[in-house]
Amino acid sequence: MTSHAPPAPPVQAPRPPAPSARRRAVRPPRWVLPLAGIVAATAAYLAFRGTATLPHDAEAAPFQLVNDVRAWVDANRNQSPVFLFFVNYVRLFVGGLYDLLHLALSAPGWTGLTGIAAGLGLLAGGWRIGLIAALGFGSFGVLGVWEASVATLALVLTAVLLSLAAGLPLGIWAGHSPRLRRLLDPVLDVMQIMPTFAYLAPMVLFFQIGPASAAVATMIYSIPPAIRITALAIGQISPTAVEASFSMGTTRGQTLRKVELPMARATIGLAVNQTIMMALSMVVIAALIAAPGLGSDIIRGLTRANVGVMLPAGLAIVVMAIVLDRVTTSAAARPPYGAARSRTASRARWVSAAAAALAGLALGRVLPAEFPSDWVLRLAGPVNEAVEAAKFSWYGVTEAIRNLTTEALLNPLQSVLTGAPWWLAAAVVLAVAWRAGGPRPAAVAVGCLLATALIGLWQHTMETLTTVLVAVALTLLIGVLLGIAAARSPWFAAVQRPLLDAAQTMPAFVYLLPALALFGATRFTAVFASVIYAVPPVIRLVEDGIRNVAPAAVEAARSCGSTGWQLLRKVRLPMARRAIMLAVNQGIVMTLAMVVVGGLVGAGGLGYDVVSGFSQRADFGMGFAAGAATVLLGIMLDRITQGADARPSLRTTT
């Protein structure tokens, strides 16, 4: 019996790969396109270097146009209805408010004002805050800057009152109206991107120099956090509480006054705190337009490279910032009167505050009206001697650091940016912004860059961009490394935290003191000060982003045998991408603001143009245009980084 083998199955031709598989198979690696772009840009630069450049022209038409506008404004200030019935009244009102507050702060004398500050500190946060306030205000006299400190405090209070009077209602409205919030967001974005210098020239044009223009400029600079944080506070209130209030027959105004505002009290207190901090940093810079107070001493010291003149005023600003920060933070964090606090404790606190204020006023009857000169520390001479000794002792190290950075980074990069054709620079910005965020951010970025050429400041914009890029690179290098170290080591984070708190409390001008003392008036001085100023928020954002990575993802990676380095590189950093990109954005914005201030210490570029515009009337048009160019540069860099932040991660799209 024969057996038959089963028939063999038919041979099937292999299926062709799906179209998506074919495309995936031939898709080049992600690094090919950027590398090709770099090669093409380098080849174009080598071929066209030195052609189609836009050298600086101090007599450019836009500068002359702005000078003509200022001449017209000065000639028609008392004739035009806009000035007669609006601008002049605003200037008189703001100036009158400053004079009133300055008189009210000066009337109690130094003992009375110190006692009142101690009483407010006691009322806000107890005896510790009261002691900090008393010692802080007393230090103004010891440093020999009492009158200047009172003038600065009056200017801060003027700007803060105006900011809160406009910002809190707008914030409440925006918290209730998503449409208004969408309308305000781009305006607030531009206001926060603008470096502080950019606010000064328009204020001089409309309100002239003096306290009024300084207060209005400070108000515009400090109002965004008041609006944004208040809107956030109202938006976070539980809808259930609001609905319960309406169900009991309350009106919208009663619900706002008795439900929403009490529930949002702590966050609105944060809005007040941030408004005060922003105003304090701005009033110093406003000394360039004759704002009274501590800023004038710092400006005088910067222009003379005299650290001894600057130091007392700088220390007073730091102390004032710490006192105002602690008092407002404690007042916002304190629970409201009611069940959480006994009536006896609250009454005792009020009595203690009143006693401190009355004691200060009573001492004014015994002690001299002016702060005794025998109690003043004479710091200028010893500080200048110490600075000279430090320069002599550390000359080799500081000179090597400055020269290395200048010769290896600043000079070559500036040579490339100023020697490249304008169209090549625009093409590179377009390509980078397009890859980072898409066509819309790319169009905005390249439009802002080309606008700096139209107003006649291309070369100086490239010089400022050089300083910004170097400062940002150093800031991110230091900030990311310290942020990673803090996220991985609790004890390192605990040691670093008070240093970051102090650094973020200081106004921007204070950072120029150590930079000027160590390196003199050079471009590197602006870079060094910018790095110190911008590193703290970068560290905090990176640390927070890495700490907030989902524990489940970390445990899954560890269970697969990942090492600590692999866990950081392949899990923590990719998952903290948004926080890191926000850190990059904030580092760029803060560095740009500080680099422009560095124009006072030899940074050149747009910062020098702005300062020259305020000091010399013939250069007002150039200074005004430089402020606008700074804003355009900030928007360009902001759109590139925001686009990269909004772009989905390559790991999730491939």
Coordinates of N, CA and C in Angstrom, one line a residue, residues 450-558:
L450 N 14.3 91.6 11.3 CA 14.4 92.6 10.2 C 14.0 94.0 10.6
A451 N 13.0 94.1 11.5 CA 12.6 95.4 12.0 C 13.8 96.2 12.6
T452 N 14.7 95.5 13.3 CA 15.8 96.2 13.9 C 16.7 96.8 12.8
A453 N 16.7 96.2 11.6 CA 17.5 96.8 10.5 C 16.7 98.0 9.9
L454 N 15.4 97.9 9.9 CA 14.6 99.1 9.4 C 14.8 100.3 10.2
I455 N 15.0 100.1 11.5 CA 15.1 101.3 12.4 C 16.6 101.7 12.5
G456 N 17.5 101.1 11.8 CA 18.9 101.5 11.7 C 19.8 101.0 12.8
L457 N 19.5 99.9 13.5 CA 20.3 99.4 14.6 C 20.7 97.9 14.4
W458 N 20.9 97.5 13.2 CA 21.3 96.1 12.9 C 22.6 95.8 13.6
Q459 N 23.6 96.6 13.4 CA 25.0 96.2 13.9 C 24.9 96.2 15.4
H460 N 24.3 97.2 16.1 CA 24.3 97.2 17.5 C 23.4 96.1 18.1
T461 N 22.4 95.7 17.3 CA 21.6 94.5 17.7 C 22.4 93.2 17.7
M462 N 23.2 93.1 16.7 CA 24.1 91.9 16.6 C 25.1 91.9 17.8
E463 N 25.6 93.1 18.1 CA 26.5 93.1 19.3 C 25.8 92.7 20.6
T464 N 24.6 93.2 20.8 CA 23.9 92.8 22.0 C 23.5 91.4 21.9
L465 N 23.1 90.8 20.7 CA 22.8 89.4 20.6 C 24.0 88.6 21.0
T466 N 25.2 89.0 20.6 CA 26.4 88.3 21.0 C 26.5 88.1 22.5
T467 N 26.4 89.2 23.2 CA 26.5 89.2 24.7 C 25.4 88.3 25.3
V468 N 24.2 88.4 24.7 CA 23.1 87.7 25.2 C 23.3 86.2 25.0
L469 N 23.8 85.8 23.9 CA 24.0 84.3 23.6 C 25.1 83.7 24.5
V470 N 26.1 84.5 24.7 CA 27.2 84.0 25.6 C 26.7 83.9 27.0
A471 N 26.0 84.9 27.5 CA 25.5 84.9 28.8 C 24.5 83.8 29.0
V472 N 23.6 83.6 28.0 CA 22.6 82.5 28.2 C 23.2 81.2 28.2
A473 N 24.3 81.0 27.4 CA 24.9 79.7 27.3 C 25.6 79.4 28.7
L474 N 26.2 80.4 29.3 CA 26.8 80.1 30.6 C 25.8 80.0 31.7
T475 N 24.7 80.7 31.6 CA 23.6 80.6 32.6 C 23.0 79.3 32.5
L476 N 22.7 78.7 31.3 CA 22.1 77.4 31.2 C 23.0 76.3 31.7
L477 N 24.3 76.5 31.3 CA 25.2 75.5 31.8 C 25.3 75.4 33.3
I478 N 25.4 76.5 34.0 CA 25.5 76.5 35.4 C 24.1 76.1 36.0
G479 N 23.0 76.7 35.5 CA 21.7 76.5 36.1 C 21.3 75.0 35.9
V480 N 21.5 74.4 34.8 CA 21.1 73.0 34.6 C 21.9 72.1 35.5
L481 N 23.2 72.3 35.6 CA 24.0 71.5 36.5 C 23.6 71.6 37.9
L482 N 23.4 72.8 38.4 CA 23.1 73.0 39.8 C 21.6 72.6 40.1
G483 N 20.7 72.7 39.1 CA 19.4 72.2 39.2 C 19.3 70.7 39.3
I484 N 20.1 70.0 38.5 CA 20.2 68.6 38.6 C 20.7 68.1 39.9
A485 N 21.8 68.8 40.4 CA 22.4 68.4 41.6 C 21.4 68.6 42.8
A486 N 20.7 69.7 42.8 CA 19.7 70.0 43.8 C 18.5 68.9 43.8
A487 N 18.1 68.5 42.6 CA 17.0 67.5 42.5 C 17.5 66.2 43.0
R488 N 18.8 65.9 42.8 CA 19.2 64.5 43.2 C 19.8 64.5 44.6
S489 N 20.0 65.6 45.3 CA 20.6 65.7 46.6 C 19.8 66.6 47.5
P490 N 19.0 66.1 48.4 CA 18.2 67.0 49.3 C 19.0 67.9 50.2
W491 N 20.2 67.4 50.7 CA 21.0 68.3 51.5 C 21.6 69.5 50.7
F492 N 22.0 69.2 49.4 CA 22.5 70.3 48.5 C 21.4 71.3 48.3
A493 N 20.2 70.8 48.0 CA 19.0 71.7 47.8 C 18.8 72.5 49.0
A494 N 18.9 72.0 50.2 CA 18.6 72.7 51.4 C 19.7 73.8 51.6
V495 N 20.9 73.5 51.3 CA 22.0 74.5 51.4 C 21.8 75.6 50.4
Q496 N 21.4 75.2 49.2 CA 21.3 76.2 48.1 C 20.0 77.1 48.2
R497 N 19.0 76.6 48.8 CA 17.7 77.3 48.8 C 17.8 78.7 49.4
P498 N 18.4 79.0 50.6 CA 18.5 80.3 51.1 C 19.3 81.3 50.2
L499 N 20.3 80.7 49.5 CA 21.1 81.5 48.6 C 20.2 82.0 47.4
L500 N 19.4 81.1 46.9 CA 18.5 81.4 45.8 C 17.5 82.4 46.2
D501 N 16.9 82.3 47.5 CA 16.0 83.2 48.0 C 16.6 84.6 48.0
A502 N 17.8 84.7 48.5 CA 18.4 86.1 48.6 C 18.7 86.6 47.2
A503 N 19.1 85.7 46.3 CA 19.5 86.2 45.0 C 18.3 86.7 44.2
Q504 N 17.1 86.1 44.4 CA 15.9 86.5 43.7 C 15.3 87.7 44.3
T505 N 15.6 88.0 45.5 CA 15.1 89.2 46.2 C 15.8 90.5 45.7
M506 N 17.1 90.4 45.4 CA 17.9 91.5 45.1 C 17.5 92.2 43.7
P507 N 17.4 93.5 43.6 CA 17.2 94.1 42.4 C 18.3 93.9 41.4
A508 N 18.1 94.1 40.1 CA 19.0 93.7 39.1 C 20.3 94.6 39.2
F509 N 20.2 95.8 39.6 CA 21.4 96.7 39.6 C 22.4 96.2 40.6
V510 N 22.0 95.5 41.7 CA 22.9 95.1 42.7 C 24.0 94.2 42.2
Y511 N 23.6 93.4 41.1 CA 24.5 92.4 40.6 C 25.7 93.0 39.9
L512 N 25.6 94.3 39.5 CA 26.7 95.0 38.9 C 27.8 95.3 39.8
L513 N 27.5 95.3 41.2 CA 28.5 95.7 42.1 C 29.7 94.7 42.1
P514 N 29.5 93.4 42.4 CA 30.6 92.5 42.4 C 31.3 92.3 41.0
A515 N 30.4 92.4 39.9 CA 31.0 92.3 38.6 C 32.0 93.5 38.3
L516 N 31.5 94.7 38.7 CA 32.4 95.8 38.4 C 33.6 95.8 39.3
A517 N 33.5 95.3 40.5 CA 34.6 95.3 41.4 C 35.7 94.3 40.9
L518 N 35.3 93.2 40.4 CA 36.2 92.2 40.0 C 36.8 92.4 38.6
F519 N 36.0 92.9 37.6 CA 36.4 92.8 36.2 C 36.4 94.2 35.6
G520 N 36.1 95.3 36.3 CA 36.1 96.6 35.7 C 35.0 96.8 34.7
A521 N 35.0 97.9 34.0 CA 34.0 98.2 33.0 C 34.3 97.6 31.6
T522 N 33.8 96.4 31.4 CA 34.0 95.7 30.1 C 32.8 94.9 29.7
R523 N 32.8 94.4 28.5 CA 31.6 93.6 28.1 C 31.5 92.3 29.0
F524 N 32.6 91.8 29.4 CA 32.5 90.6 30.3 C 31.8 90.9 31.6
T525 N 31.9 92.1 32.1 CA 31.3 92.5 33.3 C 29.7 92.4 33.2
A526 N 29.2 92.8 32.1 CA 27.8 92.6 31.8 C 27.4 91.1 31.7
V527 N 28.2 90.3 31.1 CA 28.0 88.9 31.0 C 28.0 88.3 32.4
F528 N 29.0 88.6 33.2 CA 29.1 88.0 34.6 C 27.9 88.4 35.4
A529 N 27.5 89.7 35.4 CA 26.3 90.1 36.2 C 25.0 89.5 35.7
S530 N 24.9 89.3 34.4 CA 23.7 88.6 33.8 C 23.6 87.2 34.3
V531 N 24.7 86.5 34.3 CA 24.7 85.1 34.7 C 24.3 85.0 36.2
I532 N 24.8 85.9 37.1 CA 24.4 85.8 38.5 C 22.9 86.1 38.6
Y533 N 22.4 87.1 37.8 CA 21.0 87.5 37.9 C 20.1 86.5 37.4
A534 N 20.4 85.8 36.3 CA 19.5 84.9 35.7 C 19.6 83.4 36.1
V535 N 20.7 83.0 36.8 CA 20.8 81.6 37.2 C 19.8 81.2 38.2
P536 N 19.4 81.9 39.3 CA 18.5 81.4 40.3 C 17.2 80.8 39.7
P537 N 16.4 81.6 38.9 CA 15.2 81.0 38.4 C 15.4 79.7 37.5
V538 N 16.5 79.7 36.8 CA 16.9 78.5 36.0 C 17.1 77.3 36.9
I539 N 17.8 77.5 37.9 CA 18.1 76.4 38.9 C 16.7 75.9 39.5
R540 N 15.9 76.8 39.9 CA 14.6 76.4 40.5 C 13.7 75.7 39.6
L541 N 13.6 76.1 38.3 CA 12.8 75.5 37.4 C 13.3 74.1 37.0
V542 N 14.6 74.0 36.8 CA 15.1 72.7 36.4 C 15.0 71.7 37.6
E543 N 15.3 72.1 38.8 CA 15.1 71.3 40.0 C 13.6 70.9 40.1
D544 N 12.7 71.8 40.0 CA 11.3 71.5 40.1 C 10.8 70.5 39.1
G545 N 11.3 70.7 37.8 CA 10.9 69.8 36.7 C 11.4 68.4 36.9
I546 N 12.6 68.2 37.4 CA 13.2 66.9 37.6 C 12.5 66.2 38.8
R547 N 12.3 67.0 39.9 CA 11.6 66.4 41.1 C 10.2 65.9 40.8
N548 N 9.5 66.6 39.9 CA 8.1 66.3 39.6 C 7.9 65.2 38.5
V549 N 9.0 64.5 38.1 CA 8.9 63.4 37.2 C 8.1 62.3 37.9
A550 N 7.2 61.6 37.2 CA 6.3 60.6 37.8 C 7.1 59.5 38.5
P551 N 6.9 59.2 39.8 CA 7.7 58.2 40.4 C 7.5 56.8 39.7
A552 N 6.4 56.6 39.1 CA 6.1 55.3 38.5 C 7.1 55.1 37.3
A553 N 7.4 56.2 36.5 CA 8.3 56.1 35.4 C 9.7 55.8 35.9
V554 N 10.1 56.4 37.1 CA 11.4 56.2 37.6 C 11.6 54.8 38.1
E555 N 10.6 54.3 38.8 CA 10.7 52.9 39.3 C 10.7 51.9 38.2
A556 N 9.9 52.2 37.1 CA 10.0 51.3 36.0 C 11.4 51.2 35.3
A557 N 12.0 52.4 35.2 CA 13.4 52.4 34.7 C 14.4 51.7 35.6
R558 N 14.2 51.9 36.9 CA 15.1 51.2 37.8 C 14.9 49.7 37.8

